[in-house]
């Protein structure tokens, strides 16, 4: 076979795929973040429902762009996600397996939250409280007062809002094959997400996040 023909065929297939994706993206509405979603996340008692909705909207945008139906909100899945996020933050154990002997597995957490299911999946993430850009340097202005600066703009870096954190975490998950597979699964129809704050690191804290999916 002529190698140039093979390369040309691959290039045409890639262009065709990109065009289909671009067409789907053009017909998908942007997330409808409201004032609550745009509020800065408090370190204590964050609003799990607001965060879960922001994550769901971002996930549904990705699903729409891949011609998949939207996921419905599920309060019991938010509870299951919250159980795990709080456990991870308390123990600083970033893992799908909890150190809590009664809630070690996703199935045990789902049972505790009274989730009825035939299929379950889970994504977790750990991200800074502030809107640092991955791979980009920042300078410390006043660590005690949690002031950090972007050297390229000279502007102070803001703490995350519900919307900004949801956008960042879903983007990260979509760039990870296993997490992307859960988000784009055809086996799921519902989702819930939650976060918990842990403040012992050098940049004024971080969020442990969990998203649970079910049929």
CSV table of C-alpha atoms in Angstrom, one decimal, residues 58-151:
chain,number,residue,atom,x,y,z
A,58,UNK,CA,-20.6,21.2,32.6
A,59,UNK,CA,-20.9,17.5,32.3
A,60,UNK,CA,-24.1,17.8,30.2
A,61,UNK,CA,-22.3,20.3,27.9
A,62,UNK,CA,-19.7,17.6,27.3
A,63,UNK,CA,-22.4,15.0,26.7
A,64,UNK,CA,-24.3,17.2,24.3
A,65,UNK,CA,-21.1,17.8,22.3
A,66,UNK,CA,-20.8,14.1,22.0
A,67,UNK,CA,-24.5,13.6,21.0
A,68,UNK,CA,-25.5,12.0,24.3
A,69,UNK,CA,-28.6,12.8,26.5
A,70,UNK,CA,-28.3,15.0,29.5
A,71,UNK,CA,-28.0,13.6,33.0
A,72,UNK,CA,-30.6,14.3,35.7
A,73,UNK,CA,-29.8,15.7,39.1
A,74,UNK,CA,-30.1,13.1,41.9
A,75,UNK,CA,-30.0,14.3,45.6
A,76,UNK,CA,-29.1,10.9,46.9
A,77,UNK,CA,-26.1,10.8,44.6
A,78,UNK,CA,-25.0,14.2,46.0
A,79,UNK,CA,-25.2,12.6,49.5
A,80,UNK,CA,-23.1,9.6,48.4
A,81,UNK,CA,-20.6,12.0,46.9
A,82,UNK,CA,-20.5,14.2,50.0
A,83,UNK,CA,-19.8,11.2,52.2
A,84,UNK,CA,-16.7,10.5,50.3
A,85,UNK,CA,-15.5,14.0,49.8
A,86,UNK,CA,-15.7,14.7,53.5
A,87,UNK,CA,-13.9,11.5,54.3
A,88,UNK,CA,-11.1,12.3,51.9
A,89,UNK,CA,-10.7,15.8,53.3
A,90,UNK,CA,-10.7,14.7,56.9
A,91,UNK,CA,-8.1,12.0,56.4
A,92,UNK,CA,-6.2,13.6,53.5
A,93,UNK,CA,-6.6,10.2,51.7
A,94,UNK,CA,-7.2,10.9,48.0
A,95,UNK,CA,-8.5,7.5,46.9
A,96,UNK,CA,-11.7,5.8,45.7
A,97,UNK,CA,-11.3,3.5,48.7
A,98,UNK,CA,-12.2,5.3,52.0
A,99,UNK,CA,-10.4,4.8,55.3
A,100,UNK,CA,-13.9,4.7,56.9
A,101,UNK,CA,-14.5,1.0,57.5
A,102,UNK,CA,-18.2,1.4,56.9
A,103,UNK,CA,-17.9,3.4,53.7
A,104,UNK,CA,-14.8,1.9,52.1
A,105,UNK,CA,-16.4,1.3,48.6
A,106,UNK,CA,-18.6,3.2,46.3
A,107,UNK,CA,-21.3,0.5,46.7
A,108,UNK,CA,-21.2,1.0,50.5
A,109,UNK,CA,-21.5,4.8,50.2
A,110,UNK,CA,-24.4,4.4,47.8
A,111,UNK,CA,-26.1,2.0,50.2
A,112,UNK,CA,-25.6,4.6,53.0
A,113,UNK,CA,-27.2,7.3,50.9
A,114,UNK,CA,-30.1,5.0,49.9
A,115,UNK,CA,-29.3,5.0,46.2
A,116,UNK,CA,-31.1,2.5,44.1
A,117,UNK,CA,-29.0,1.5,41.1
A,118,UNK,CA,-28.0,-1.2,38.6
A,119,UNK,CA,-24.9,0.7,37.5
A,120,UNK,CA,-22.5,3.0,39.5
A,121,UNK,CA,-19.4,5.0,38.6
A,122,UNK,CA,-17.3,7.6,40.4
A,123,UNK,CA,-14.9,10.4,39.6
A,124,UNK,CA,-12.7,12.1,42.2
A,125,UNK,CA,-10.5,15.2,42.0
A,126,UNK,CA,-8.3,17.3,44.2
A,127,UNK,CA,-7.8,21.0,43.3
A,128,UNK,CA,-6.6,24.2,44.9
A,129,UNK,CA,-9.0,26.7,46.5
A,130,UNK,CA,-7.6,29.4,44.2
A,131,UNK,CA,-7.9,29.6,40.4
A,132,UNK,CA,-4.3,28.7,39.6
A,133,UNK,CA,-3.7,27.7,36.0
A,134,UNK,CA,-2.1,24.3,35.6
A,135,UNK,CA,1.5,24.6,34.5
A,136,UNK,CA,1.6,28.3,35.0
A,137,UNK,CA,3.8,30.0,37.7
A,138,UNK,CA,2.3,32.3,40.3
A,139,UNK,CA,3.9,34.6,42.9
A,140,UNK,CA,3.1,34.8,46.6
A,141,UNK,CA,2.1,38.3,47.7
A,142,UNK,CA,1.0,37.6,51.3
A,143,UNK,CA,0.6,33.9,52.3
A,144,UNK,CA,-0.9,34.8,55.6
A,145,UNK,CA,-3.8,36.6,53.9
A,146,UNK,CA,-4.0,34.2,51.0
A,147,UNK,CA,-2.9,36.7,48.3
A,148,UNK,CA,-1.3,35.3,45.1
A,149,UNK,CA,-0.5,37.0,41.9
A,150,UNK,CA,-0.4,36.1,38.2
A,151,UNK,CA,3.0,37.4,37.1
